[in-house]
Amino acid sequence: MSGLTNKHIGVAADRRSEAITSLIENLGGRASVYPIQGKQVLHEERCVRNVKDYLDEPFDLVVLTTGIGARTLNNAASERKLSRAFVKKLNTETLAVRGSKTMDWLKENEIQPALVAADGTMKDLVERIQKEAASGGRLFLQAYDQDDAVWKESLEQLGFSVYLSKPYTFEKPSLSIIDNLKNAIFAGELDAVVFTSKTQVKNLFEKDADRSRLTASFEKDVTAVAVGKVTAEELAGQGISTVIQPARPKMGAMVVTLDRYYKAKASEIKK
């Protein structure tokens, strides 16, 4: 019997929510989707300006932090017939990257980075830059509005002059959807909630008035599940001591890991 049999799982994701739901249902569980990521907003004019600045100006280090960001910049370059020049210049740069989706885009374009965050986090990447990259000089940082100021400042403290590129941002999700998820958690209707980004965690825990109650619910009745280390660290930062996460940050692996977690718990109860 599957560990997810008769389990009700909340899905906080928007993108890939159908695929996650199918995986849960295939393992005998039931899924309810609460898309609390917020709407992604692409800033086309800003992207075009960033691409032109990147092509026109010299940079000593390029930092790419998300696959969506890298693709969005390349799409903007393509619309201006600059994609070939964009990819060609990236191939000649010292690149520092984080995230599996970023690596996927680089592989598609046969680009080899010099530095890669071993655990997928910006913290690890900044530490690697500090240890292995020449300090100072101009740095092109592709980020988005989640902690971008923090990482910009961290890199500036290493002596870099940072050019910040934010190809996209996320609008706040509907408050009613957040409230629906909170109510389902508080009412004990969900056995677990799966999160695929730190943004989802931040949006759920944004209200101070509900924070301690949410943490208590995850500590007692509801299992917190993260797709990867960045999301898991955000959940841990909210005071949640047990967070289930896969060895590799993949959606399928996340659901399988949760299934195995429940199987192990069931075996312990039988003993």
C-alpha positions as semicolon CSV with decimal commas, in nm:
position;residue;x (nm);y (nm);z (nm)
1;M;0,000;0,000;0,000
2;S;0,120;0,350;-0,084
3;G;0,213;0,581;0,199
4;L;-0,013;0,848;0,047
5;T;-0,324;0,629;0,050
6;N;-0,611;0,833;0,200
7;K;-0,380;1,129;0,264
8;H;-0,506;1,479;0,177
9;I;-0,222;1,696;0,046
10;G;-0,232;2,071;-0,006
11;V;-0,035;2,199;-0,305
12;A;0,088;2,558;-0,267
13;A;0,227;2,576;-0,621
14;D;0,070;2,728;-0,930
15;R;0,310;2,616;-1,202
16;R;0,328;2,238;-1,226
17;S;0,035;2,198;-0,985
18;E;-0,144;1,964;-1,226
19;A;0,163;1,741;-1,253
20;I;0,207;1,736;-0,875
21;T;-0,162;1,655;-0,829
22;S;-0,135;1,364;-1,074
23;L;0,168;1,225;-0,889
24;I;-0,015;1,242;-0,556
25;E;-0,328;1,079;-0,697
26;N;-0,126;0,804;-0,867
27;L;0,009;0,714;-0,524
28;G;-0,337;0,697;-0,372
29;G;-0,359;1,044;-0,222
30;R;-0,595;1,336;-0,271
31;A;-0,469;1,682;-0,363
32;S;-0,616;2,029;-0,320
33;V;-0,442;2,316;-0,497
34;Y;-0,392;2,653;-0,327
35;P;-0,185;2,863;-0,573
36;I;-0,020;3,110;-0,334
37;Q;0,288;3,185;-0,545
38;G;0,128;3,491;-0,704
39;K;0,116;3,589;-1,069
40;Q;0,447;3,611;-1,249
41;V;0,498;3,945;-1,422
42;L;0,760;3,967;-1,696
43;H;0,916;4,310;-1,748
44;E;0,986;4,311;-2,122
45;E;1,118;4,666;-2,160
46;R;1,345;4,623;-1,859
47;C;1,473;4,293;-2,003
48;V;1,559;4,455;-2,335
49;R;1,745;4,735;-2,156
50;N;1,931;4,482;-1,939
51;V;2,034;4,277;-2,243
52;K;2,158;4,583;-2,433
53;D;2,350;4,706;-2,129
54;Y;2,502;4,362;-2,085
55;L;2,613;4,345;-2,448
56;D;2,745;4,702;-2,454
57;E;2,928;4,706;-2,121
58;P;3,213;4,496;-1,978
59;F;3,152;4,266;-1,680
60;D;3,401;4,064;-1,479
61;L;3,146;3,820;-1,340
62;V;2,790;3,720;-1,435
63;V;2,557;3,570;-1,172
64;L;2,244;3,388;-1,289
65;T;2,005;3,288;-1,011
66;T;1,694;3,143;-1,180
67;G;1,614;2,951;-1,495
68;I;1,313;3,173;-1,561
69;G;1,532;3,482;-1,541
70;A;1,794;3,347;-1,780
71;R;1,528;3,237;-2,030
72;T;1,343;3,566;-2,004
73;L;1,656;3,767;-2,079
74;N;1,734;3,540;-2,374
75;N;1,378;3,572;-2,504
76;A;1,408;3,950;-2,489
77;A;1,738;3,924;-2,675
78;S;1,577;3,698;-2,935
79;E;1,298;3,949;-3,002
80;R;1,566;4,206;-3,088
81;K;1,768;3,950;-3,287
82;L;2,037;3,964;-3,020
83;S;2,009;3,610;-2,885
84;R;2,317;3,481;-3,067
85;A;2,526;3,770;-2,937
86;F;2,383;3,724;-2,586
87;V;2,465;3,353;-2,569
88;K;2,804;3,406;-2,735
89;K;2,906;3,664;-2,476
90;L;2,786;3,445;-2,189
91;N;3,011;3,172;-2,326
92;T;3,312;3,399;-2,283
93;E;3,224;3,522;-1,933
94;T;3,304;3,395;-1,586
95;L;2,963;3,261;-1,483
96;A;2,838;3,185;-1,132
97;V;2,498;3,015;-1,108
98;R;2,253;2,852;-0,871
99;G;1,951;2,628;-0,926
100;S;1,881;2,322;-1,138
101;K;1,657;2,516;-1,379
102;T;1,937;2,764;-1,442
103;M;2,174;2,477;-1,514
104;D;1,917;2,324;-1,751
105;W;1,908;2,645;-1,956
106;L;2,287;2,667;-1,967
107;K;2,312;2,307;-2,089
108;E;2,056;2,375;-2,362
109;N;2,281;2,654;-2,487
110;E;2,607;2,465;-2,429
111;I;2,729;2,719;-2,174
112;Q;2,965;2,603;-1,900
113;P;2,963;2,798;-1,570
114;A;3,276;2,853;-1,366
115;L;3,104;2,843;-1,027
116;V;2,792;2,650;-0,923
117;A;2,618;2,653;-0,584
118;A;2,660;2,296;-0,460
119;D;2,338;2,302;-0,259
120;G;2,143;2,535;-0,489
121;T;2,136;2,829;-0,249
122;M;2,248;3,187;-0,297
123;K;2,430;3,171;0,036
124;D;2,652;2,892;-0,094
125;L;2,706;3,070;-0,425
126;V;2,813;3,395;-0,259
127;E;3,055;3,200;-0,038
128;R;3,203;3,032;-0,347
129;I;3,239;3,368;-0,519
130;Q;3,417;3,504;-0,213
131;K;3,660;3,209;-0,207
132;E;3,719;3,144;-0,576
133;A;3,644;3,456;-0,784
134;A;3,867;3,758;-0,818
135;S;3,727;4,029;-0,593
136;G;3,621;4,364;-0,728
137;G;3,520;4,457;-1,077
138;R;3,176;4,480;-1,235
139;L;2,918;4,211;-1,171
140;F;2,593;4,141;-1,361
141;L;2,337;3,997;-1,117
142;Q;2,018;3,843;-1,255
143;A;1,772;3,824;-0,968
144;Y;1,410;3,892;-0,884
145;D;1,241;4,079;-0,603
146;Q;1,290;3,806;-0,341
147;D;1,591;3,907;-0,128
148;D;1,759;4,075;-0,426
149;A;1,869;4,371;-0,214
150;V;2,030;4,138;0,041
151;W;2,239;3,955;-0,218
152;K;2,327;4,275;-0,403
153;E;2,462;4,418;-0,078
154;S;2,650;4,094;0,001
155;L;2,824;4,107;-0,336
156;E;2,899;4,477;-0,300
157;Q;3,063;4,401;0,034
158;L;3,298;4,171;-0,157
159;G;3,407;4,472;-0,359
160;F;3,193;4,430;-0,670
161;S;3,006;4,705;-0,852
162;V;2,672;4,531;-0,907
163;Y;2,440;4,578;-1,205
164;L;2,101;4,441;-1,094
165;S;1,877;4,279;-1,355
166;K;1,524;4,181;-1,246
167;P;1,352;4,030;-1,552
168;Y;1,039;3,936;-1,358
169;T;0,858;3,978;-1,030
170;F;0,559;3,815;-0,862
171;E;0,237;3,993;-0,774
172;K;0,087;3,907;-0,438
173;P;-0,158;3,615;-0,456
174;S;-0,526;3,646;-0,373
175;L;-0,577;3,686;0,001
176;S;-0,879;3,458;-0,020
177;I;-0,663;3,172;-0,152
178;I;-0,411;3,222;0,129
179;D;-0,696;3,229;0,382
180;N;-0,845;2,912;0,234
181;L;-0,515;2,731;0,279
182;K;-0,476;2,862;0,633
183;N;-0,828;2,754;0,724
184;A;-0,768;2,405;0,582
185;I;-0,450;2,380;0,790
186;F;-0,614;2,508;1,108
187;A;-0,917;2,278;1,064
188;G;-0,695;1,972;1,028
189;E;-0,825;1,900;0,679
190;L;-0,476;1,851;0,533
191;D;-0,218;1,588;0,620
192;A;0,062;1,777;0,445
193;V;0,134;2,087;0,237
194;V;0,392;2,082;-0,043
195;F;0,581;2,403;-0,124
196;T;0,784;2,453;-0,441
197;S;0,935;2,795;-0,363
198;K;1,030;3,016;-0,070
199;T;0,790;3,279;-0,206
200;Q;0,497;3,051;-0,125
201;V;0,621;3,008;0,231
202;K;0,669;3,382;0,275
203;N;0,320;3,454;0,144
204;L;0,160;3,199;0,379
205;F;0,343;3,328;0,687
206;E;0,326;3,698;0,601
207;K;0,064;3,795;0,863
208;D;0,216;3,817;1,211
209;A;-0,119;3,733;1,372
210;D;-0,132;3,386;1,213
211;R;0,236;3,295;1,221
212;S;0,259;3,117;1,556
213;R;-0,061;2,922;1,495
214;L;0,062;2,810;1,154
215;T;0,394;2,699;1,298
216;A;0,216;2,505;1,573
217;S;-0,004;2,331;1,316
218;F;0,297;2,221;1,111
219;E;0,474;2,106;1,426
220;K;0,177;1,896;1,541
221;D;-0,070;1,791;1,272
222;V;0,045;1,892;0,923
223;T;0,362;1,776;0,747
224;A;0,564;2,049;0,573
225;V;0,717;1,941;0,242
226;A;0,973;2,137;0,035
227;V;1,098;2,075;-0,317
228;G;1,453;2,176;-0,228
229;K;1,691;2,329;0,022
230;V;1,603;2,695;-0,036
231;T;1,234;2,629;0,032
232;A;1,315;2,399;0,324
233;E;1,532;2,666;0,486
234;E;1,248;2,917;0,460
235;L;1,013;2,672;0,635
236;A;1,274;2,605;0,903
237;G;1,309;2,980;0,945
238;Q;0,942;2,991;1,041
239;G;1,013;2,757;1,332
240;I;0,914;2,428;1,167
241;S;1,150;2,159;1,296
242;T;1,058;1,876;1,057
243;V;1,057;1,949;0,684
244;I;1,043;1,668;0,429
245;Q;1,256;1,726;0,117
246;P;1,402;1,506;-0,157
247;A;1,773;1,447;-0,212
248;R;1,738;1,608;-0,556
249;P;1,516;1,918;-0,602
250;K;1,259;1,764;-0,838
251;M;0,878;1,760;-0,816
252;G;0,849;1,385;-0,867
253;A;1,121;1,311;-0,614
254;M;0,944;1,536;-0,363
255;V;0,617;1,341;-0,385
256;V;0,797;1,004;-0,373
257;T;0,992;1,120;-0,065
258;L;0,667;1,217;0,108
259;D;0,519;0,877;0,019
260;R;0,821;0,702;0,172
261;Y;0,799;0,922;0,480
262;Y;0,442;0,810;0,546
263;K;0,532;0,446;0,479
264;A;0,811;0,469;0,736
265;K;0,575;0,627;0,989
266;A;0,320;0,351;0,934
267;S;0,588;0,086;0,990
268;E;0,692;0,251;1,316
269;I;0,332;0,252;1,440
270;K;0,297;-0,121;1,364
271;K;0,607;-0,192;1,572
